[in-house]
PDB file of C-alpha atoms in Angstrom:
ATOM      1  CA  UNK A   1      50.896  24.960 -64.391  1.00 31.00           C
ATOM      2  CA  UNK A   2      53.293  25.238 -67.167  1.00 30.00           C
ATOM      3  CA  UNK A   3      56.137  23.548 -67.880  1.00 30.00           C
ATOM      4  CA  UNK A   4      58.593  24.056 -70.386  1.00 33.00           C
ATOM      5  CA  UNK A   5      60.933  20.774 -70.031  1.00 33.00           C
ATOM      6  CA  UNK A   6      60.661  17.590 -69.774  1.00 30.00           C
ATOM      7  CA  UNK A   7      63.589  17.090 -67.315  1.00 34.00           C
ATOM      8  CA  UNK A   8      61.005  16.332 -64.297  1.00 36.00           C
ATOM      9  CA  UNK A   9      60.163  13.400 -65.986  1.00 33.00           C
ATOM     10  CA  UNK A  10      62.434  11.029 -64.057  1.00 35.00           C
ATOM     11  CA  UNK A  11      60.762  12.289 -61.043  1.00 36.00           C
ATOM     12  CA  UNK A  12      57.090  11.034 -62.244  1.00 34.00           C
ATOM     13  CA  UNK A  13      57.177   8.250 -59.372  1.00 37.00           C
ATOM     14  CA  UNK A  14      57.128  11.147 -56.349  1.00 37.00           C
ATOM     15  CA  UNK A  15      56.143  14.203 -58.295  1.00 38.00           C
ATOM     16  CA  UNK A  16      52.433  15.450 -56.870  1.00 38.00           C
ATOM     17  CA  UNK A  17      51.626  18.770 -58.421  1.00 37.00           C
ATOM     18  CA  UNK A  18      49.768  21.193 -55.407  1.00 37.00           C
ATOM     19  CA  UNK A  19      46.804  20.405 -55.013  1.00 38.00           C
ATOM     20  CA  UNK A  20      45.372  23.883 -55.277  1.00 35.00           C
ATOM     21  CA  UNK A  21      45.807  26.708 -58.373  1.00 38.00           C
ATOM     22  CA  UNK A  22      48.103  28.608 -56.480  1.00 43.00           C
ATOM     23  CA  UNK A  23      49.865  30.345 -59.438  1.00 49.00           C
ATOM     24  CA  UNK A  24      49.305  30.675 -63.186  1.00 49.00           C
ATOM     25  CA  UNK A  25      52.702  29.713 -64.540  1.00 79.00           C
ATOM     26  CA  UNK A  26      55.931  27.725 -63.354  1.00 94.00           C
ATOM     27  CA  UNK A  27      58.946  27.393 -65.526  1.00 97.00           C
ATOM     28  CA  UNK A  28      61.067  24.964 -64.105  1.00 97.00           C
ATOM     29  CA  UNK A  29      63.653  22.570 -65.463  1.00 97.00           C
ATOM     30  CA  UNK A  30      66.238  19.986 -63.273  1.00 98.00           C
ATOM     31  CA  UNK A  31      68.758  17.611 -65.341  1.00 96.00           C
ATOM     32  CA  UNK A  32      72.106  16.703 -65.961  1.00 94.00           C
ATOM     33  CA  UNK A  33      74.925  19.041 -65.974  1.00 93.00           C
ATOM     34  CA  UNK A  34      76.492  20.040 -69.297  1.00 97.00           C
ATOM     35  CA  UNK A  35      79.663  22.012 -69.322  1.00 97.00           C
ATOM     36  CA  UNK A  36      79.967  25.219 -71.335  1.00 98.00           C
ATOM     37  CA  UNK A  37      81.772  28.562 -71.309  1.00 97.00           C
ATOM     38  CA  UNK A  38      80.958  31.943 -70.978  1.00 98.00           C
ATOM     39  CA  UNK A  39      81.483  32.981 -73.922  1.00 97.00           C
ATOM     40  CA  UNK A  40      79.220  30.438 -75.794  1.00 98.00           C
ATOM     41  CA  UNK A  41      76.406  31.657 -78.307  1.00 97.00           C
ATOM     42  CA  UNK A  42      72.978  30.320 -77.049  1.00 98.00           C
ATOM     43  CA  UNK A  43      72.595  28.411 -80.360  1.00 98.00           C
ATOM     44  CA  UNK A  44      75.871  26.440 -79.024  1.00 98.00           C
ATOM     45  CA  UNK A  45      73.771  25.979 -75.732  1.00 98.00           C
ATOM     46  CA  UNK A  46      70.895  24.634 -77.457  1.00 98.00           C
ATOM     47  CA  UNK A  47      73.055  22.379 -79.536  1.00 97.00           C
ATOM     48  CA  UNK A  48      74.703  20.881 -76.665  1.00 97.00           C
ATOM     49  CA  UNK A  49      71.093  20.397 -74.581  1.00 97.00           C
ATOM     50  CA  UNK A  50      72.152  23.057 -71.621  1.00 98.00           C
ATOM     51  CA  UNK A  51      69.468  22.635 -68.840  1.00 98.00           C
ATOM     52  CA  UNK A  52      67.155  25.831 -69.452  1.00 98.00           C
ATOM     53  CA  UNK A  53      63.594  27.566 -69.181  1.00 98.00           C
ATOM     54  CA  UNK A  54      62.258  29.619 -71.031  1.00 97.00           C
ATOM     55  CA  UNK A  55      59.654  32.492 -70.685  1.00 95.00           C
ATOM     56  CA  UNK A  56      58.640  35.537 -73.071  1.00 94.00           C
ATOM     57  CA  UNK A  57      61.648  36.069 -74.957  1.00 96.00           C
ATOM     58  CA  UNK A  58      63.685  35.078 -72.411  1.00 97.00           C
ATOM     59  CA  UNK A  59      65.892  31.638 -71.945  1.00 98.00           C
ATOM     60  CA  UNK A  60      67.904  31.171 -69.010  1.00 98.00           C
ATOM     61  CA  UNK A  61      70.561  28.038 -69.053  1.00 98.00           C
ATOM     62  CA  UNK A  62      72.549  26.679 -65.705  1.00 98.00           C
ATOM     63  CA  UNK A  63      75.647  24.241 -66.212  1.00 98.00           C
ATOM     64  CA  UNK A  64      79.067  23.729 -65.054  1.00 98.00           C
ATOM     65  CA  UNK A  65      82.089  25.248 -66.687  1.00 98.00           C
ATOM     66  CA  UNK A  66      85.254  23.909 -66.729  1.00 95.00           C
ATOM     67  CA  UNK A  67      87.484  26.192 -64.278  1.00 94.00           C
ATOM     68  CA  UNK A  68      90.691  23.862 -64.610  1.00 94.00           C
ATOM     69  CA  UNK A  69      91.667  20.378 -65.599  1.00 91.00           C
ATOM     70  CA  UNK A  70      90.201  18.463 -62.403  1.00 93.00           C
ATOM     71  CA  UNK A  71      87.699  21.824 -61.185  1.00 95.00           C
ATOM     72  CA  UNK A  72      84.047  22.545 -61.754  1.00 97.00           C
ATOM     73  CA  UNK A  73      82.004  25.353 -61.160  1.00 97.00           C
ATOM     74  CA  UNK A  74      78.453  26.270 -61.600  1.00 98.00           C
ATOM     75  CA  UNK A  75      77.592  28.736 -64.466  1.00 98.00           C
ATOM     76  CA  UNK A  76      74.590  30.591 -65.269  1.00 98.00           C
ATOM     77  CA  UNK A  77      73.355  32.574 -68.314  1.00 98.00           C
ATOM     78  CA  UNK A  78      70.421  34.802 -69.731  1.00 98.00           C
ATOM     79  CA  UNK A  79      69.368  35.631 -73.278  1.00 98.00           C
ATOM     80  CA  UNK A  80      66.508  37.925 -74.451  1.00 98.00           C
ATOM     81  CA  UNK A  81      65.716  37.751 -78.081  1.00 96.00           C
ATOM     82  CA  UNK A  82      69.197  35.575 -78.955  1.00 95.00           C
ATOM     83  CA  UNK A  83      71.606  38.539 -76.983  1.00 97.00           C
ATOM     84  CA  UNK A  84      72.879  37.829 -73.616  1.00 98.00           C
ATOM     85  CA  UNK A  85      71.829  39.840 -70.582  1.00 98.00           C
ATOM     86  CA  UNK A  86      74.100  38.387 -67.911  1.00 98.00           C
ATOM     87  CA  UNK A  87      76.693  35.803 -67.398  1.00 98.00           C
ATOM     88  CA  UNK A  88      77.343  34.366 -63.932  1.00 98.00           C
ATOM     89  CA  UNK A  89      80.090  31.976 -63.014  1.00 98.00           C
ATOM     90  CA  UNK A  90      80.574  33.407 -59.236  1.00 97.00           C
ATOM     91  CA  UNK A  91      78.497  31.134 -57.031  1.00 98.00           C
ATOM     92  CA  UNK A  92      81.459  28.786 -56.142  1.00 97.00           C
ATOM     93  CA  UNK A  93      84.785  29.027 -57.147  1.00 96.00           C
ATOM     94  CA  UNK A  94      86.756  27.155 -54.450  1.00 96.00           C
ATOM     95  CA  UNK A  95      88.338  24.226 -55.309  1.00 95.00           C
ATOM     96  CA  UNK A  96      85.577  21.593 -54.211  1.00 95.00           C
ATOM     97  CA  UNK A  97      83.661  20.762 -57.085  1.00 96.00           C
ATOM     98  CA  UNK A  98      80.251  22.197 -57.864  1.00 97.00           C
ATOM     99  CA  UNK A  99      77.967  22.520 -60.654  1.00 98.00           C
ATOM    100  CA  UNK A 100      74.235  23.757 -61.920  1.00 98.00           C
ATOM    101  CA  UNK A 101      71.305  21.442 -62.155  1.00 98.00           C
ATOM    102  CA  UNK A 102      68.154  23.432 -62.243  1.00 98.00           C
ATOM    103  CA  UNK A 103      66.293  26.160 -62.237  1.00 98.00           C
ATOM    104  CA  UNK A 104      62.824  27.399 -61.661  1.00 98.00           C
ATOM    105  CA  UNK A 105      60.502  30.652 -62.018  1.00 98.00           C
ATOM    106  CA  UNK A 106      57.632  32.308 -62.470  1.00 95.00           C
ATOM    107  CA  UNK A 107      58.751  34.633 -65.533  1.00 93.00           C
ATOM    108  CA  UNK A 108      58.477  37.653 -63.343  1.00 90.00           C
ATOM    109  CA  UNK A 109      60.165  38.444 -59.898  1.00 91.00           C
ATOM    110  CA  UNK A 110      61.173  35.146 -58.543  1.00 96.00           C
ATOM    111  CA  UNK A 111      63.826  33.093 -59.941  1.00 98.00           C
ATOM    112  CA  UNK A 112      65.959  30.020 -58.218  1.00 98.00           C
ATOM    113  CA  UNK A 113      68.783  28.073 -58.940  1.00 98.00           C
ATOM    114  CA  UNK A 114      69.651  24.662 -57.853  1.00 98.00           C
ATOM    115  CA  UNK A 115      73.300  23.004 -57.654  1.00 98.00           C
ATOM    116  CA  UNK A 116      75.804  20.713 -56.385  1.00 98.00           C
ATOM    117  CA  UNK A 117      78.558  20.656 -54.115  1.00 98.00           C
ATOM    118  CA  UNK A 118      81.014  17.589 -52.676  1.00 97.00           C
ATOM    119  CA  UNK A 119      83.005  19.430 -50.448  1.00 97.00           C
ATOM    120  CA  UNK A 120      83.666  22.783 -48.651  1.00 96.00           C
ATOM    121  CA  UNK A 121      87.089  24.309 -49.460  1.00 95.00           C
ATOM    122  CA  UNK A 122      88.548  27.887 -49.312  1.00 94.00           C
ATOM    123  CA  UNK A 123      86.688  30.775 -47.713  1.00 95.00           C
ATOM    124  CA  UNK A 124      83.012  31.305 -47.404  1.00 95.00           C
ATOM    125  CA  UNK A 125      83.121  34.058 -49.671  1.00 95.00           C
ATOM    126  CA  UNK A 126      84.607  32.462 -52.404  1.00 96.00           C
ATOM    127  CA  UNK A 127      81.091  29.819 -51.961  1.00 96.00           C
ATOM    128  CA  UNK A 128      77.744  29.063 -51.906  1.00 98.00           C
ATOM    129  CA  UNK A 129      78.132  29.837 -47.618  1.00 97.00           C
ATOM    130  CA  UNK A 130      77.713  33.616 -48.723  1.00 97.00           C
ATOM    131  CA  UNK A 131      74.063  32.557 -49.574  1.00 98.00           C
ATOM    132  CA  UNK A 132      73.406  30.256 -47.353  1.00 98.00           C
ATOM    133  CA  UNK A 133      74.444  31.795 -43.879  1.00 97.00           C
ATOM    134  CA  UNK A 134      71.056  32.057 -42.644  1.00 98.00           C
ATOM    135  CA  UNK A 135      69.517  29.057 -44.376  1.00 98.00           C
ATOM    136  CA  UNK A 136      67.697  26.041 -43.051  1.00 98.00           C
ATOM    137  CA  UNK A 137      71.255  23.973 -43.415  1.00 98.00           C
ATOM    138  CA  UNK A 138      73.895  26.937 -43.476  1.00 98.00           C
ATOM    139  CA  UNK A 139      77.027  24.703 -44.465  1.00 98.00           C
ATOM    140  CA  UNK A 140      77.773  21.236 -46.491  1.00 98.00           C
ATOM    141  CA  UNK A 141      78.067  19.847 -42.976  1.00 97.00           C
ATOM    142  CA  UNK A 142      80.957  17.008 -41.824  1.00 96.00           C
ATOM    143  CA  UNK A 143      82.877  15.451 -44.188  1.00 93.00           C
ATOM    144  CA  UNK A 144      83.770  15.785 -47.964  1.00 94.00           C
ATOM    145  CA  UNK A 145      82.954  14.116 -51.218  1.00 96.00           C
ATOM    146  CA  UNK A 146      78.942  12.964 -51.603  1.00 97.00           C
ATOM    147  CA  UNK A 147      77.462  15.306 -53.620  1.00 98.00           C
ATOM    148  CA  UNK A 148      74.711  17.555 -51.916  1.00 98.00           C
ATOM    149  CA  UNK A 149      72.204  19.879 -53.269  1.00 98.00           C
ATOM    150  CA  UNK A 150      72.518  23.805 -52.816  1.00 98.00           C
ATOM    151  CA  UNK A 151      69.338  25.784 -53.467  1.00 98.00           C
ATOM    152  CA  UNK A 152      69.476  29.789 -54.327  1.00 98.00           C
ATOM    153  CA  UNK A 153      67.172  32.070 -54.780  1.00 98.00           C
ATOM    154  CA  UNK A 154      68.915  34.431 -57.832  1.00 98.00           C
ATOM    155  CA  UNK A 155      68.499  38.524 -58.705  1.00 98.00           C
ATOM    156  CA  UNK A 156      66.858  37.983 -61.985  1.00 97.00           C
ATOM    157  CA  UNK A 157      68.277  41.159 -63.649  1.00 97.00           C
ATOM    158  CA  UNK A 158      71.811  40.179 -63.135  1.00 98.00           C
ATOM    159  CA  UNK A 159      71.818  36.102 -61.931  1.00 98.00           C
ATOM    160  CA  UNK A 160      73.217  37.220 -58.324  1.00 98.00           C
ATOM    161  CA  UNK A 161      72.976  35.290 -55.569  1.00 98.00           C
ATOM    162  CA  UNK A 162      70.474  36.500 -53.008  1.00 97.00           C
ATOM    163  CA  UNK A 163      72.916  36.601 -49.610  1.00 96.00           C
ATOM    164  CA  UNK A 164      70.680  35.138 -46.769  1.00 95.00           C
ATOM    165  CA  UNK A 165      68.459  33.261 -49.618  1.00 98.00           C
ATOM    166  CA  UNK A 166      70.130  29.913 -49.829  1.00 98.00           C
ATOM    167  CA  UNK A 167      70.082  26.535 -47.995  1.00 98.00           C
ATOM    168  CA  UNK A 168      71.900  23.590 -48.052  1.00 98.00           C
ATOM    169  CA  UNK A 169      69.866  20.420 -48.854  1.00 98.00           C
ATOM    170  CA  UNK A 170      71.738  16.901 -47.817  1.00 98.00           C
ATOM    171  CA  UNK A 171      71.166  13.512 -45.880  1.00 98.00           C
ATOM    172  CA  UNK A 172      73.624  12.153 -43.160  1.00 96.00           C
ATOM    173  CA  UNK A 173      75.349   8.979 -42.929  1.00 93.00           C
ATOM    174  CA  UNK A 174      73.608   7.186 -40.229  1.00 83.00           C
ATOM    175  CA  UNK A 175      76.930   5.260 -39.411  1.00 85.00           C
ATOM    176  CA  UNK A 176      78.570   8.191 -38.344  1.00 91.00           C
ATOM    177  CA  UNK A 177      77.023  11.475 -38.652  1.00 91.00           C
ATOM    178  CA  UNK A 178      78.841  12.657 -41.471  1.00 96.00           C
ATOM    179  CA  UNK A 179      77.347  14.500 -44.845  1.00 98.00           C
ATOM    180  CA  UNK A 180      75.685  11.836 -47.530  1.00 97.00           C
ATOM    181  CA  UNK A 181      74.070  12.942 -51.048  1.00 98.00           C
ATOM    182  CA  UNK A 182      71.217  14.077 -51.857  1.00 98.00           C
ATOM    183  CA  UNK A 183      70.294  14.452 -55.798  1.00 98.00           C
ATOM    184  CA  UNK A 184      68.419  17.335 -56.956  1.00 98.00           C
ATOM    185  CA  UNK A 185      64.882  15.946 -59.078  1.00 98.00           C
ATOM    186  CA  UNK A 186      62.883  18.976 -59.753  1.00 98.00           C
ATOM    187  CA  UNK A 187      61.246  22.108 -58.244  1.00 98.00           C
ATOM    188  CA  UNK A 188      57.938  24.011 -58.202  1.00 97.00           C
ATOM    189  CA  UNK A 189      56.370  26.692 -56.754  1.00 97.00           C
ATOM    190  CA  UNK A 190      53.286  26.144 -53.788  1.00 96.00           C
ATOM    191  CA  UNK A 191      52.371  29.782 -53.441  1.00 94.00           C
ATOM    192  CA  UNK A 192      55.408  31.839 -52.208  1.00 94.00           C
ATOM    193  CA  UNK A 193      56.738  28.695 -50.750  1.00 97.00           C
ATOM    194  CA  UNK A 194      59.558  26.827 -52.957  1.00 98.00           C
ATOM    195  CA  UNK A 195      59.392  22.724 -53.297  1.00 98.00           C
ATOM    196  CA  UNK A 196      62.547  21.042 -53.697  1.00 98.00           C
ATOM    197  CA  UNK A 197      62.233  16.981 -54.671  1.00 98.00           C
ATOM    198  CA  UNK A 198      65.736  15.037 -54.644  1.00 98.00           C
ATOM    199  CA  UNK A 199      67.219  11.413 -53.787  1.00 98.00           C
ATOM    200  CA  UNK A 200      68.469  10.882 -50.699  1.00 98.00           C
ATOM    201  CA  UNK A 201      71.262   8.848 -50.078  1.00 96.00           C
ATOM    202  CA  UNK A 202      70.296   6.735 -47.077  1.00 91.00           C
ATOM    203  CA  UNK A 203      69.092   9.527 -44.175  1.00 95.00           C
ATOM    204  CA  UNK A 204      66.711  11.919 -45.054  1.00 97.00           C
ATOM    205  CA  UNK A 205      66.432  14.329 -42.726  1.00 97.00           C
ATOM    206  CA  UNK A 206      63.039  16.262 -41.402  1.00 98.00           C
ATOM    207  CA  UNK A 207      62.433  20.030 -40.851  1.00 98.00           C
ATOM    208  CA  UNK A 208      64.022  20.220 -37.436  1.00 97.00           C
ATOM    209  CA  UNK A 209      67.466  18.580 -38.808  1.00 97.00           C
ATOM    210  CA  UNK A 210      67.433  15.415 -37.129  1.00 95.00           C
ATOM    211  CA  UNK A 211      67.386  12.039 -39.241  1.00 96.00           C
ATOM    212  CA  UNK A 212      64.117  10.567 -39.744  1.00 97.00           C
ATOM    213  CA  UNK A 213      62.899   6.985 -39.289  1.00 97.00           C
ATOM    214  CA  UNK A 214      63.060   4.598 -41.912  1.00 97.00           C
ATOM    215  CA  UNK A 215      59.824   2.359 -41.671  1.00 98.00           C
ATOM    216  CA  UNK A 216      60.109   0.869 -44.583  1.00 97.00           C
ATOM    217  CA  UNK A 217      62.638  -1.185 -45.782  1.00 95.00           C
ATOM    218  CA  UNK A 218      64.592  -0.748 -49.003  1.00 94.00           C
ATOM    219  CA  UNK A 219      68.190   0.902 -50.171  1.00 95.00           C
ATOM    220  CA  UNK A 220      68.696   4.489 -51.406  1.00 96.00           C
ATOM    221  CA  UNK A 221      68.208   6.266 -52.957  1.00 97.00           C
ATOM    222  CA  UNK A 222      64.832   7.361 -51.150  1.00 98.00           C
ATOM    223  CA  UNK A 223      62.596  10.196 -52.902  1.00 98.00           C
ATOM    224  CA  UNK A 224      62.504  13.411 -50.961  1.00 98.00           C
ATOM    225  CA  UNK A 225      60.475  16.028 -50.965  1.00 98.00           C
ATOM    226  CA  UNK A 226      61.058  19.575 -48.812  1.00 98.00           C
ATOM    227  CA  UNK A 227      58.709  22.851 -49.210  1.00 98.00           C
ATOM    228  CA  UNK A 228      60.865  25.693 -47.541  1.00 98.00           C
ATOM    229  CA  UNK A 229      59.714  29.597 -47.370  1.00 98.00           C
ATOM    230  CA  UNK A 230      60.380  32.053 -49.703  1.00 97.00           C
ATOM    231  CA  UNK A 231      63.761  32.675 -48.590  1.00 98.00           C
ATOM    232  CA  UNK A 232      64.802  29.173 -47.536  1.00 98.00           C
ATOM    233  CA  UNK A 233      65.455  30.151 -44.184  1.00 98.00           C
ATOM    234  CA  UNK A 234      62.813  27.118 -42.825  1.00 98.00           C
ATOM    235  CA  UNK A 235      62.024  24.066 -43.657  1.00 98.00           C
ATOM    236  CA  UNK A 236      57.708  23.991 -43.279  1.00 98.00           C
ATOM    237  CA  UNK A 237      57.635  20.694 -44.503  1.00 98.00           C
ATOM    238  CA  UNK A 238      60.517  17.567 -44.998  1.00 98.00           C
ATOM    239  CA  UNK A 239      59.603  13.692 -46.145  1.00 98.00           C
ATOM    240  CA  UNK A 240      60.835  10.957 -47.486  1.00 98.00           C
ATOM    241  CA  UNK A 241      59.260   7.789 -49.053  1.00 98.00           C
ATOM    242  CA  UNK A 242      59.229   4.438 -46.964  1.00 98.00           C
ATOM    243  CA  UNK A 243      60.657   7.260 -43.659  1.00 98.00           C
ATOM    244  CA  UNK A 244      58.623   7.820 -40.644  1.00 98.00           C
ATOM    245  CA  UNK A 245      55.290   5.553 -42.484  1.00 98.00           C
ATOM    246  CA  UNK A 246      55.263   8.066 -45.848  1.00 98.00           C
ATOM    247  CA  UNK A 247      54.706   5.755 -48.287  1.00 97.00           C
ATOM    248  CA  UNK A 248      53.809   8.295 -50.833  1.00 97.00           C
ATOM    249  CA  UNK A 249      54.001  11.784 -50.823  1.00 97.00           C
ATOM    250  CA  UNK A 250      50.116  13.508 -50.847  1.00 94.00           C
ATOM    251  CA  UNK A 251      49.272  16.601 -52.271  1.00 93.00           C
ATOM    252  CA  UNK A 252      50.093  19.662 -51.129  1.00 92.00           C
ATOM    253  CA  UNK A 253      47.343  22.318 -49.065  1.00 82.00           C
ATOM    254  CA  UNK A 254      46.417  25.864 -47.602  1.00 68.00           C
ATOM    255  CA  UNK A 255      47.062  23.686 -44.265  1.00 59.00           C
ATOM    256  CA  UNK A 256      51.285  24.263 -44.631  1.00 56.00           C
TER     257      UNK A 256
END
């Protein structure tokens, strides 16, 4: 498989590519998030090292822009051949903070976004709950303030967000119940099914919700890894390292 950043590299400790030649290309990039505007030229994106991938003539960047002094939201571009196609900064404009860490495709059909979120404010159309109604974690959960991953699957022709394509990804606070962070890594592609790795801020939790069992011991943040269906509507497969006797995570198989 192909990638065209090295972004995942911080993830080399947990990363397992699939362990069969499922598909002939993945573009897929996870990092920091820079802040730029919607009206900035993709040579200004390049200067300022905007999270992107790129495939054909196409480069598609994800950041945060700057919606007021103490607001972020997440935006998302496309270029073909150095002239923008779309410009999205829709996904979340409440007044909880959110921004755009990755992104990941197979230069045809199926494109996804990953970003962040440390709160829920405002209406669920004005979020990412538009999205993620019918995902495997529909909401940000209890609480407000750790930062959680938010995982999209995007229109590629315009950068909308899918409605019913979306699921929250975040840990729990085993003290008392409430939302804890979980840190986008990377992403990949295991046939149709999408992988999501992050760090988990003390609970993980497994595909049916509940918090897993930590078996061995050590402080967050714990590598996670979660392979969900096309749609993100299931979890087929949640683990962490050093939770419920993972002590690594082993290729993935036709077997999930």
């Amino acid at each position: 498989m192909q990638y065209v950043s090295t972004a995942l590299a911080a993830t080399a400790a947990f990363f397992v590519a699939p362990a069969l030649p499922i598909h002939a290309a993945t573009f897929s990039s996870v990092g920091g998030s820079v802040t730029f505007s919607p009206s900035d030229s993709e040579a200004e994106l390049i200067r300022r090292g905007v999270t992107s991938i790129q495939f054909g003539d196409t480069s598609i960047y994800i950041g945060t822009v700057q919606a007021s002094a103490n607001n972020q939201n997440p935006i998302v571009t496309s270029f073909t051949n150095g002239l923008r196609d779309w410009v999205r900064t829709d996904y979340e404009t409440t007044g909880a903070d959110g921004t755009g860490r990755g992104l990941l495709s197979d230069g045809a059909g199926r494109l996804y976004a990953v970003f962040t979120a440390d709160g829920t404010q405002g209406a669920p159309s004005q979020d990412y709950r538009r999205f993620t109604s019918s995902g495997w974690l529909p909401t940000y959960g209890p609480g407000g303030g750790p930062t959680v991953s938010v995982l999209m699957r995007l229109d590629p022709t315009t950068g909308a967000g899918i409605p019913g394509a979306g699921t929250f990804i975040r840990s729990t606070r085993a003290s008392d119940g409430q939302t804890n962070s979980m840190q986008p890594k990377g992403l990949d592609f295991f046939g149709d099914q999408v992988v999501f790795f992050g760090n988990s801020f003390f609970s993980p939790l497994g595909t049916d919700r509940q918090l897993l069992t930590q078996t061995t011991p050590g402080g967050s943040p714990f590598p996670y890894r979660a392979l969900f269906n096309a749609n993100l509507t299931e979890a087929l497969r949640a683990e962490a390292i050093g939770w419920n006797g993972v002590t690594a995570f082993e290729p993935l198989n036709g077997d999930v």
